Short mmCIF file of C-alpha atoms in Angstrom, two decimals:
data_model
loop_
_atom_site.label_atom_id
_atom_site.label_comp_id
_atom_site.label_asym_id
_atom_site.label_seq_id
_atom_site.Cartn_x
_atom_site.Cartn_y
_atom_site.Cartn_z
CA UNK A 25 96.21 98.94 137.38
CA UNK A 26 96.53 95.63 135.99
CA UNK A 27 95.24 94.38 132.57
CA UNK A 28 94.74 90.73 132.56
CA UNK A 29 96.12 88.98 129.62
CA UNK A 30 96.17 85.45 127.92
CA UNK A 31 99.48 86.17 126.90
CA UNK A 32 102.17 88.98 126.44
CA UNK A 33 101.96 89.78 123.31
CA UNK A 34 98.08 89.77 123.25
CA UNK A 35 95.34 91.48 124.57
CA UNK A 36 91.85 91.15 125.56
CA UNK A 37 88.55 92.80 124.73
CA UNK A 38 88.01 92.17 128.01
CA UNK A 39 88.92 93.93 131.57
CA UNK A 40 87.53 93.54 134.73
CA UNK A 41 88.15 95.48 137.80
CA UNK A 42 88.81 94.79 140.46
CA UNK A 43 91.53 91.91 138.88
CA UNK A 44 92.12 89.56 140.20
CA UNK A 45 88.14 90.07 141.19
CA UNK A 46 86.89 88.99 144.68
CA UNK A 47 84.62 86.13 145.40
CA UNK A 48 81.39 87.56 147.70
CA UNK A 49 82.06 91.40 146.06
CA UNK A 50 81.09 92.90 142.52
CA UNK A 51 83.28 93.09 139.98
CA UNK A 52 82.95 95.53 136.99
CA UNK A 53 83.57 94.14 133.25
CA UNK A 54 84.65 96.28 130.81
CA UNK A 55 83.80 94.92 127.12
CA UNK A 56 85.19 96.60 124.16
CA UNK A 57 84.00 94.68 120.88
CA UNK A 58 81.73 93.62 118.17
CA UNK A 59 79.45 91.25 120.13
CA UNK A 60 75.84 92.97 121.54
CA UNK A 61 76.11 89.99 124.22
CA UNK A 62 78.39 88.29 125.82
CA UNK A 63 79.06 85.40 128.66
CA UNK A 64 80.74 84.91 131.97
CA UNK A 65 81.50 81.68 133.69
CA UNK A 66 82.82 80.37 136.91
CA UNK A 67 85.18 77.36 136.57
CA UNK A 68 82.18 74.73 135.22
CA UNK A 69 79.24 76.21 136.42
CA UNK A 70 76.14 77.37 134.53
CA UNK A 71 77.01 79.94 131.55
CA UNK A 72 75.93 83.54 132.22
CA UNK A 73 74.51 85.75 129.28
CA UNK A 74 75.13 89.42 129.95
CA UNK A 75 74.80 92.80 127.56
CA UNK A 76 77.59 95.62 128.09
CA UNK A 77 75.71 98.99 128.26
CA UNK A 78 76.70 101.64 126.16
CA UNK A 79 79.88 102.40 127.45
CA UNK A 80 81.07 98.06 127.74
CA UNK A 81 80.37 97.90 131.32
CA UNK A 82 78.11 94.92 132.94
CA UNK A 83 78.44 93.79 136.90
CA UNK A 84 78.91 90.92 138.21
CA UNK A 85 77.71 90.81 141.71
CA UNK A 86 78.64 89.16 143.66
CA UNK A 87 81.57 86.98 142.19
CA UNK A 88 80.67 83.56 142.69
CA UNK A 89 83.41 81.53 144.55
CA UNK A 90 85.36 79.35 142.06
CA UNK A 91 88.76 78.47 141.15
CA UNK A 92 88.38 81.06 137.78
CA UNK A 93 86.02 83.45 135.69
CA UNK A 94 85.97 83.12 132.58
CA UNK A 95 84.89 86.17 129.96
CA UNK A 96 84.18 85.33 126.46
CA UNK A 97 82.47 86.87 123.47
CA UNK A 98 82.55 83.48 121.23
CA UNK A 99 84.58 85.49 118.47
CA UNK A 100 87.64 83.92 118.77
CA UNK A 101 90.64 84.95 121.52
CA UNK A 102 90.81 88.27 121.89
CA UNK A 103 87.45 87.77 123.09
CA UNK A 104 88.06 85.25 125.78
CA UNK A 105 89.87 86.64 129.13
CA UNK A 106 90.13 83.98 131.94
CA UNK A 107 91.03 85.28 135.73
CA UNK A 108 91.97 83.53 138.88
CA UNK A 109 89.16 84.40 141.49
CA UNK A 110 90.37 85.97 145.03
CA UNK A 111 88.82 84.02 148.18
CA UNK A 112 87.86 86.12 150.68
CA UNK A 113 88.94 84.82 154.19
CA UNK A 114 87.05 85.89 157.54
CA UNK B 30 133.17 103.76 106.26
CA UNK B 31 132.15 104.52 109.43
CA UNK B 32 132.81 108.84 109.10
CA UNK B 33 130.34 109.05 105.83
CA UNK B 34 127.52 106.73 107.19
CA UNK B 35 127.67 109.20 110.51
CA UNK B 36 127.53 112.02 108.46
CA UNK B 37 124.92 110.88 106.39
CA UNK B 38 123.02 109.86 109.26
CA UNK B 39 123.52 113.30 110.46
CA UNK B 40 121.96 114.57 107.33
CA UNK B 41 119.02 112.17 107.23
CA UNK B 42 118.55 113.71 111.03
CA UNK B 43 119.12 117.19 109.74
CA UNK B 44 116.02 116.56 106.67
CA UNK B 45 114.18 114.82 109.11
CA UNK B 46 113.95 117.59 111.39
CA UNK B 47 113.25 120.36 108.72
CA UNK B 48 110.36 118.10 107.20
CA UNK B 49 108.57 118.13 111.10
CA UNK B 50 108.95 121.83 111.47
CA UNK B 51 107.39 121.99 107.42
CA UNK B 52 104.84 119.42 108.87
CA UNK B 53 104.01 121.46 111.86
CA UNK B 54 104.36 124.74 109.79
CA UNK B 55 101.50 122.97 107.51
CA UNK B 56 99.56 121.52 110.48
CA UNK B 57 98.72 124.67 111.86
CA UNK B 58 97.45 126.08 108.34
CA UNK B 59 95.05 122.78 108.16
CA UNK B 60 91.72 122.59 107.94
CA UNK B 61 90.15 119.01 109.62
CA UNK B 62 86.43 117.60 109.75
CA UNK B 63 84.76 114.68 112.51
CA UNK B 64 83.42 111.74 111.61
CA UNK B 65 80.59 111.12 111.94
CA UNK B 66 79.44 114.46 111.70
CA UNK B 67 77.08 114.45 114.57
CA UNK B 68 79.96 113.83 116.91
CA UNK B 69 81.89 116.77 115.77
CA UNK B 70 80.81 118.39 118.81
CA UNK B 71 79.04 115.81 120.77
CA UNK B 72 80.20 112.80 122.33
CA UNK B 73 78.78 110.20 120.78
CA UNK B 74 77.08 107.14 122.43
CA UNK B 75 79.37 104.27 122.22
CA UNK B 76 82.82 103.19 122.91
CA UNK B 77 85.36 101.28 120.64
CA UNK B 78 89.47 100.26 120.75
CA UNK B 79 89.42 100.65 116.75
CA UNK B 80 93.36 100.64 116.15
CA UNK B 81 93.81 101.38 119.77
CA UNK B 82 93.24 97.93 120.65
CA UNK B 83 95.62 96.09 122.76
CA UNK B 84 95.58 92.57 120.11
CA UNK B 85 96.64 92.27 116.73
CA UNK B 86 93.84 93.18 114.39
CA UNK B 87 93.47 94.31 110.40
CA UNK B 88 90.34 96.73 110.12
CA UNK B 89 88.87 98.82 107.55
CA UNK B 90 86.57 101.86 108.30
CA UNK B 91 84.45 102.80 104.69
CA UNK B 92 83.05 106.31 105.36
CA UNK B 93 80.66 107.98 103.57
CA UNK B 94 81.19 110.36 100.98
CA UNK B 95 79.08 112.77 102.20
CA UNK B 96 80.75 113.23 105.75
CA UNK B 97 83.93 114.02 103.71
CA UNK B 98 82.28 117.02 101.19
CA UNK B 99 84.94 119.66 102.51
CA UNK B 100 88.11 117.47 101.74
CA UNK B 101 87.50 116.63 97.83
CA UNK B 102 90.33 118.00 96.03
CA UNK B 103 93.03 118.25 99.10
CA UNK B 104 95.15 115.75 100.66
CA UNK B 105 94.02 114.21 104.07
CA UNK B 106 97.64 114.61 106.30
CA UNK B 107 96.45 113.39 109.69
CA UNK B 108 93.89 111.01 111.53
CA UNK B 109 92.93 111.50 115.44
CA UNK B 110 91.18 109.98 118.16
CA UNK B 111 89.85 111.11 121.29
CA UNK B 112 89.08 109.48 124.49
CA UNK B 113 85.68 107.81 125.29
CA UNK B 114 83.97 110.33 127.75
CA UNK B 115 81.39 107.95 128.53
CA UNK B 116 82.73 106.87 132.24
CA UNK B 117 85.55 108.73 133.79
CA UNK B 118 87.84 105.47 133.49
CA UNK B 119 91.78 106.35 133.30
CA UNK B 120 93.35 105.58 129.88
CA UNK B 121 95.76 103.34 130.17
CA UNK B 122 99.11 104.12 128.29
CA UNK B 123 100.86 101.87 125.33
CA UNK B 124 102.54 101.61 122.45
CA UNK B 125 101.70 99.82 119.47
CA UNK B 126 102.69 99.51 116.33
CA UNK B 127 100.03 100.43 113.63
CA UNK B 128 100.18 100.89 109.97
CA UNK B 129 97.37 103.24 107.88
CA UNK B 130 96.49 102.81 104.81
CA UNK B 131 93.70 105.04 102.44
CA UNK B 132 92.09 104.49 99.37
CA UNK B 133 89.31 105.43 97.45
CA UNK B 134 86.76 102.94 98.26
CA UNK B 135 85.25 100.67 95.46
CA UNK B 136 81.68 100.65 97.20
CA UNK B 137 79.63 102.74 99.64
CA UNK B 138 78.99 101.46 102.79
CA UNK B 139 76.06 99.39 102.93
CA UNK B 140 77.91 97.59 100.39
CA UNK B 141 80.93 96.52 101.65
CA UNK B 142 82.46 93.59 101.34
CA UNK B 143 84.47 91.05 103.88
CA UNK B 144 87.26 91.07 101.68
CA UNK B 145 89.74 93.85 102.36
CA UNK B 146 91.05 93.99 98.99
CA UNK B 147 87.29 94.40 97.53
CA UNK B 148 86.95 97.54 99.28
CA UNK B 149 90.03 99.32 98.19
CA UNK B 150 89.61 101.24 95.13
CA UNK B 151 91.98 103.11 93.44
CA UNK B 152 94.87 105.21 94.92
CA UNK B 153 95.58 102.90 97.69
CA UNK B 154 98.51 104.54 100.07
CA UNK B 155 100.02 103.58 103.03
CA UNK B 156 100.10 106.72 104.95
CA UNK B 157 101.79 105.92 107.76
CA UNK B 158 103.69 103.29 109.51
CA UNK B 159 105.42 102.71 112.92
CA UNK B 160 104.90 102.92 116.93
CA UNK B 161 102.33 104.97 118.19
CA UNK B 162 102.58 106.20 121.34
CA UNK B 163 99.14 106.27 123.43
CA UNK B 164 99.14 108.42 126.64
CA UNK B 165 97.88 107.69 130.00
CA UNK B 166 94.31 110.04 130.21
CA UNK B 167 92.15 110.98 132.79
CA UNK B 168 88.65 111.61 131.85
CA UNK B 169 88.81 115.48 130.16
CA UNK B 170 87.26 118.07 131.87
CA UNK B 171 84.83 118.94 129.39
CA UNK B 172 82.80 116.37 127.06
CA UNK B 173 83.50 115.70 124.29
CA UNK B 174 87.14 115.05 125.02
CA UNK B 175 88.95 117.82 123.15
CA UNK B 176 90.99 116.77 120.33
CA UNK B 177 94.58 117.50 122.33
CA UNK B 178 96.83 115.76 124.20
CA UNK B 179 96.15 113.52 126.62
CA UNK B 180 92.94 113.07 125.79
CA UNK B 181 93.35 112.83 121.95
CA UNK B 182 96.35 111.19 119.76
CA UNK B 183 96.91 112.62 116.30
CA UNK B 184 99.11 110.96 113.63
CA UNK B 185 100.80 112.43 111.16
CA UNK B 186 100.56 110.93 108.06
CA UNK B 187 104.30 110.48 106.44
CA UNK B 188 102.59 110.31 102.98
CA UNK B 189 99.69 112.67 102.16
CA UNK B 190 96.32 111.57 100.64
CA UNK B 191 94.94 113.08 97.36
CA UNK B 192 91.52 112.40 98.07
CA UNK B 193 89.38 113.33 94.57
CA UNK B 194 85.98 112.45 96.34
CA UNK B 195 83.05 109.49 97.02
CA UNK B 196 83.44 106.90 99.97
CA UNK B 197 86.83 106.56 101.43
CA UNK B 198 88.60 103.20 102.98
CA UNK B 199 90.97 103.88 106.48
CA UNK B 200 92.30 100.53 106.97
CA UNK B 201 94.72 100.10 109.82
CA UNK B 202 96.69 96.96 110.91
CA UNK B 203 97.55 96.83 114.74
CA UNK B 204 100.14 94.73 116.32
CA UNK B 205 100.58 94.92 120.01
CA UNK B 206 104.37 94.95 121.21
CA UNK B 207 105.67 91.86 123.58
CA UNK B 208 107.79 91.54 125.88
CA UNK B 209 108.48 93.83 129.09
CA UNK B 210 108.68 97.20 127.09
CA UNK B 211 105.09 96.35 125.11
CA UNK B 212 102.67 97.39 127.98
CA UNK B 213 99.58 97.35 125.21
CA UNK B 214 97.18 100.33 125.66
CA UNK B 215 93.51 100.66 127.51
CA UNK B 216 92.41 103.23 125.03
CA UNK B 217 89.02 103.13 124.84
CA UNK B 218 87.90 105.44 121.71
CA UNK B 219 84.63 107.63 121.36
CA UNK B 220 82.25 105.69 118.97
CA UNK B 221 79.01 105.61 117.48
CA UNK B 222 76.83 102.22 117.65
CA UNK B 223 73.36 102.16 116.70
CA UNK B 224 71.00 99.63 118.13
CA UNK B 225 70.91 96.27 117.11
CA UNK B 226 68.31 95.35 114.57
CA UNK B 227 68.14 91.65 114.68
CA UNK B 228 67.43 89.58 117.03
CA UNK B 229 68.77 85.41 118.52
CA UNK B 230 66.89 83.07 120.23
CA UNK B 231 68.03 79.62 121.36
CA UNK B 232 65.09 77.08 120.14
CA UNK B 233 64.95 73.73 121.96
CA UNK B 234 67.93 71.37 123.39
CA UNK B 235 70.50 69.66 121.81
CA UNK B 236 72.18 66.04 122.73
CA UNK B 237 75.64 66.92 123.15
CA UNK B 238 77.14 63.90 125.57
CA UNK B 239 79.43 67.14 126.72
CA UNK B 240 79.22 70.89 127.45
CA UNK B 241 76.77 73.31 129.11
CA UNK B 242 73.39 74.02 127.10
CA UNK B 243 72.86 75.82 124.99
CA UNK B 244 75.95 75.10 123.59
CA UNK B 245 75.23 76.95 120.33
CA UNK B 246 74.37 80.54 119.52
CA UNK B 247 74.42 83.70 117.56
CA UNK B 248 76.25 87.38 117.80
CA UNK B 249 73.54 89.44 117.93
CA UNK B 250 74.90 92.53 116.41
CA UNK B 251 75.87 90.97 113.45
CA UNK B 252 72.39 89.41 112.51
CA UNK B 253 71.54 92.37 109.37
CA UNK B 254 71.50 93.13 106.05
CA UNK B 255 74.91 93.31 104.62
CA UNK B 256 76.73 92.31 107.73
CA UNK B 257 78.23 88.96 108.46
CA UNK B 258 76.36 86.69 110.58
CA UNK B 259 78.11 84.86 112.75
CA UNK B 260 77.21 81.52 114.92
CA UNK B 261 79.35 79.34 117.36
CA UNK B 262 79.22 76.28 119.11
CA UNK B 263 80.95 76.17 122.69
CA UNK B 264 81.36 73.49 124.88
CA UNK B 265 83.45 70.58 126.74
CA UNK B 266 83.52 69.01 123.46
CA UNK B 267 86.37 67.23 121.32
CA UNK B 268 88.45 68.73 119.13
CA UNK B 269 87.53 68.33 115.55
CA UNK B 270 84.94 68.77 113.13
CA UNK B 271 81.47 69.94 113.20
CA UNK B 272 79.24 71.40 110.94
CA UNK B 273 76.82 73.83 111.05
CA UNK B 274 72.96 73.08 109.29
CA UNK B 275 71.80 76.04 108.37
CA UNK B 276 68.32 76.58 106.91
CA UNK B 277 65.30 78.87 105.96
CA UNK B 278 62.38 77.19 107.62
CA UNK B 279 61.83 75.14 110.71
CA UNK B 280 58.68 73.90 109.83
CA UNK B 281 59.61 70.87 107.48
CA UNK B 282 62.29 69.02 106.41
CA UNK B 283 61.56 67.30 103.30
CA UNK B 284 58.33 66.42 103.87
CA UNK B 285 58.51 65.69 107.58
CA UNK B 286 57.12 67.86 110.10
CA UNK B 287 59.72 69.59 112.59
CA UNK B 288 61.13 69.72 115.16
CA UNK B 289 61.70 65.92 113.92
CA UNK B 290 63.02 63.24 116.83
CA UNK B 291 66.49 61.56 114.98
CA UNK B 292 65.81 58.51 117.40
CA UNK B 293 64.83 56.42 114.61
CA UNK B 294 67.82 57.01 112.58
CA UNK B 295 69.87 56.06 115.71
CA UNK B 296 70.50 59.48 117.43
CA UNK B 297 68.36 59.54 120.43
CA UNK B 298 67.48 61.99 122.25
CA UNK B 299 68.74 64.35 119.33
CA UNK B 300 65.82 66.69 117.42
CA UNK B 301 66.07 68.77 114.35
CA UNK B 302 64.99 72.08 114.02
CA UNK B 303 65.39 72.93 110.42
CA UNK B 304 64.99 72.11 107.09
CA UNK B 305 69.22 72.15 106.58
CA UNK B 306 69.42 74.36 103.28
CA UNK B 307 73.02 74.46 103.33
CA UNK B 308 75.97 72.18 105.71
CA UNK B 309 78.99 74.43 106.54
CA UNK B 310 81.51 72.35 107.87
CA UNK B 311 84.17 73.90 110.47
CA UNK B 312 86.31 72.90 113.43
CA UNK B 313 86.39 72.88 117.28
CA UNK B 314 89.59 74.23 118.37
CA UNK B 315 90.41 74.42 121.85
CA UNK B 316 90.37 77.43 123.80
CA UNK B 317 93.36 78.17 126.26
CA UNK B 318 93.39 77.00 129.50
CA UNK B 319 90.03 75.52 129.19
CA UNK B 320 88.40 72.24 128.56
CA UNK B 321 86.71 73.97 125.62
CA UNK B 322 86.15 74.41 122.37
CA UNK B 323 84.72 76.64 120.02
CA UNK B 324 83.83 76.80 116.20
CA UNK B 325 82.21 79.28 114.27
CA UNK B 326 81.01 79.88 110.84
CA UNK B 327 80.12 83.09 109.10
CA UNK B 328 77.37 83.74 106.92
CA UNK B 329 77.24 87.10 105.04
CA UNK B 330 73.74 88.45 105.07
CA UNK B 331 72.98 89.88 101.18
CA UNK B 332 71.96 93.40 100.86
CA UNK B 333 68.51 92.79 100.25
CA UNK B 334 65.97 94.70 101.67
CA UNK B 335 63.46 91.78 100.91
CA UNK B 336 65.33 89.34 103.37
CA UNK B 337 64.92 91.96 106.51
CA UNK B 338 62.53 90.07 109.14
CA UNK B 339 63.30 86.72 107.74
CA UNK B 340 64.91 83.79 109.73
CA UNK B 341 67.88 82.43 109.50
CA UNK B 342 67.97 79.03 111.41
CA UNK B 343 71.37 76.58 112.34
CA UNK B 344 71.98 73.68 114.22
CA UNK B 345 75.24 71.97 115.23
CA UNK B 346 76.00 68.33 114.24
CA UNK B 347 78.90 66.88 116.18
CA UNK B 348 81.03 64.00 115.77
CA UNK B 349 81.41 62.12 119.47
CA UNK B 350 83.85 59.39 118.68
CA UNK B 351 84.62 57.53 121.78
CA UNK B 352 86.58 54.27 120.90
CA UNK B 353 85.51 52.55 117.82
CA UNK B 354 82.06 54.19 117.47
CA UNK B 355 81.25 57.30 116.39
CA UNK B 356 77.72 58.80 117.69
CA UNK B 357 76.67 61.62 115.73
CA UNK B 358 75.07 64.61 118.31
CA UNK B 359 73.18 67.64 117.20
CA UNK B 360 73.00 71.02 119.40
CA UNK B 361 69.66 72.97 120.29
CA UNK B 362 68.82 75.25 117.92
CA UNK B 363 69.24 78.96 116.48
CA UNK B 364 66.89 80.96 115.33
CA UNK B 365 68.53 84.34 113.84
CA UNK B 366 65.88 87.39 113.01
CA UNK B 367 67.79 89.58 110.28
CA UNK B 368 67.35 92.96 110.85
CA UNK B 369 67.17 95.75 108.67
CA UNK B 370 70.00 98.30 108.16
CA UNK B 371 69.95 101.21 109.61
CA UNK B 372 68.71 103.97 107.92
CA UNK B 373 72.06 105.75 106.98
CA UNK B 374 75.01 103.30 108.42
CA UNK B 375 77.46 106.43 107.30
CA UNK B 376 80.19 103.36 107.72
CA UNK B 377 81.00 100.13 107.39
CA UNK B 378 83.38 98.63 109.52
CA UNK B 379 85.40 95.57 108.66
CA UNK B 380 87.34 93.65 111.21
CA UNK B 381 89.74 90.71 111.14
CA UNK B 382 91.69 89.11 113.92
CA UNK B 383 95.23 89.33 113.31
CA UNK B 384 97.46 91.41 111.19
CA UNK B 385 97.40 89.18 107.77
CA UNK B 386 93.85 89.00 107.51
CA UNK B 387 92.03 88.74 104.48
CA UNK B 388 88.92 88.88 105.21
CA UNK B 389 87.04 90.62 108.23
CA UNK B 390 83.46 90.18 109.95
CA UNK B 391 81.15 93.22 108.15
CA UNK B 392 79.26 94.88 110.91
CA UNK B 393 76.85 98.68 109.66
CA UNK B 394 76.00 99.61 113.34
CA UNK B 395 79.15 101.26 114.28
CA UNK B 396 81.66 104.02 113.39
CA UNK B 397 84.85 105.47 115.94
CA UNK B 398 84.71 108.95 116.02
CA UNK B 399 87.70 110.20 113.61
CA UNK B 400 89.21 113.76 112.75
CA UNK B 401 90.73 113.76 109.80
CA UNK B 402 93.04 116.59 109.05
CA UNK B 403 93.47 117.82 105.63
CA UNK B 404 95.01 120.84 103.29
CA UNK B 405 93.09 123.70 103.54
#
């Protein structure tokens, strides 16, 4: 399993699985932090509010296509988690 | 020089391991209790990292003193943490380093203050420092997670804690290890977190030349009494300075009806939405690998029952200086309900980013679950 990072010697609120995640398939955030909501965006598209349940998790399904997703909570870095997205190729 | 620094080495090893076989002689003769209570044998509804977080982070946890009845008069030797039960995710083993201090706390919990220091009362000890060693976990077989390896981590504290009684402060400082041997921990804790009692709404449009709308906003759990209320701006947007309006009423603004159009003082397209009480300046910083950039401010929210259901508005005015003019650019607008707290927070919990902190963001809805061991 791989835990995306900005950097390594910091971590993330954020993980997603599956990481990289797949354009065209869900992808599962996990969110572990203060915020009650939180955003997802791909590469300059249209900002995407979403609430974690109980447990962190939120979906994103499908993936859009995109160069990256972006994760944030707007508290600063540990709450920001950027990952390239996987093209799917037929 | 080198025989008697081996030798005492040797000795140091020697005391070392006679104080863990005391410890573990004095372990099994302890008494512990959960906090909260209700999750003592429950899991509880949320999820948390706490300490077990894999970036740096100063915290402070101020319990009630009624969860902690059965340790006044003994000496608190241990804290624990069990696994989140919630999904049946793998825990993902770590090291970090942590340090733990308690103290007497100098306030009860819907009192607490931002500033570390304010919150530590007397008899302030550092109860432990060094590398903590998190395990990989499968989800237990049973829920809650029982409080045993791998599903729980307990560490010893190397200094016991008198603890005489009233609210208590656990304040830990986590730093993640780099390089290839600091894999940082997925540890996802068992946590309480009430629902949130406030609520956001974004009011209008802004005139921000850059950046997605709306650029500006609120975190929604932190909009009640006694926490600190936080709001951003994010956005393609320069580096620099902005400042956040922040006001009581978005009805007027001295005199003038709102929202007001600021075309005639040379801002089209821009609109206010409050009466500006109070101008916080702060700073867009970039974010990392992104065009971004973000600024917040933090507002703490008095403990005043009076000022639950009451709005809180703010509005971003930005700076766009493109060659020798500078156009001044407001956001849309915030509207912030503050919500009550909840009927017994039990905790407070305190959190700033990075190890030397200060001052942390004060949040009443949530507690990790905790077992703290003490003397019997």
């Amino acid at each position: 399993m791989t835990i995306a990072r900005r950097s390594p010697d910091e971590g993330s609120r954020f993980r997603i699985q599956p990481d990289p995640p797949v354009a065209g398939k869900a992808a599962e955030v996990t969110y572990l932090g203060p915020a009650r909501e939180v955003e997802w965006q791909v590469d300059d598209g249209t900002s995407v509010q979403a609430q974690p349940d109980a447990n962190g998790k939120f979906q994103i399904d499908p993936v859009p296509s995109g160069r990256s997703l972006m994760l944030s909570d707007n508290l600063g870095l540990p709450g920001y988690l950027q990952s390239r997205i996987q093209e799917t190729f037929r | 020089m080198q025989r008697p620094a081996l030798s005492l080495r040797l000795v140091a090893r020697e005391i070392v391991a006679v104080a863990t076989v005391l410890a573990t002689a004095a372990v099994t003769a302890q008494s512990h209790l959960v906090v909260p209570p209700l999750a003592a044998t429950a899991e509880a509804n949320g999820v948390e990292f706490w300490a077990a977080g894999p970036f740096s982070a100063r915290r402070q946890v101020v319990l009630d003193a009624s969860w902690l009845q059965a340790a006044v008069g003994r000496g608190f030797t241990a804290i624990a943490v069990r696994r989140n039960q919630g999904t049946a995710d793998d825990q993902v083993a770590g090291r970090l380093l942590l340090d733990i201090d308690l103290a007497h706390a100098s306030t009860a919990p819907p009192n607490a203050s931002g500033s570390f220091a304010a919150n530590r009362g007397p008899n302030a000890t550092n109860v432990f420092a060094g590398l903590v060693a998190f395990p990989a976990a499968p989800a237990a077989p049973t829920t809650p997670a029982p409080w045993q390896a791998p599903y729980a981590v307990t560490i010893p504290f190397t200094t016991p804690f008198a603890y005489r009684g009233g609210p208590l402060v656990v304040e830990t400082v986590t730093r993640p290890l780099s390089g290839p041997s600091g894999q940082n921990p997925w540890w996802p804790i068992d946590a309480v977190i009430g629902a949130s009692t406030g609520s956001v709404r974004s009011v209008g449009w802004g005139c921000l030349a850059a950046g997605t709308e709306p650029a500006a906003g609120a975190e929604l759990g932190s909009v009640s009494l006694g926490a600190t209320a936080v709001f951003w701006l994010r956005g393609q947007m320069q580096a620099g300075p902005a400042t956040c309006l922040l006001g009581g009423d978005n009805r007027s603004y001295q005199g003038l009806p709102l929202p007001l159009d600021l075309t005639v003082i040379g801002m089209p397209g821009c609109v206010l939405y409050n009466d500006i009480a109070t101008a916080v300046p702060s700073l867009l910083t970039p974010w990392p690998l992104r065009p971004d950039t973000l600024a917040t401010v933090e507002v703490p929210v008095p403990q005043d029952a009076a000022l639950a259901g009451a709005s809180l508005f703010a509005q971003w005015l930005v700076p766009n200086i493109g060659g020798r003019a500078i156009r001044l650019e407001t956001s849309n607008g915030v509207e912030a309900v503050i919500g009550a707290l909840p009927a017994n927070p039990g905790a407070a919990w305190i959190e700033g980013i990075g190890p030397y902190a200060i001052r942390g963001r004060v949040l009443h809805d949530r507690c990790p679950v905790l077992r703290l061991d003490y003397w019997p």
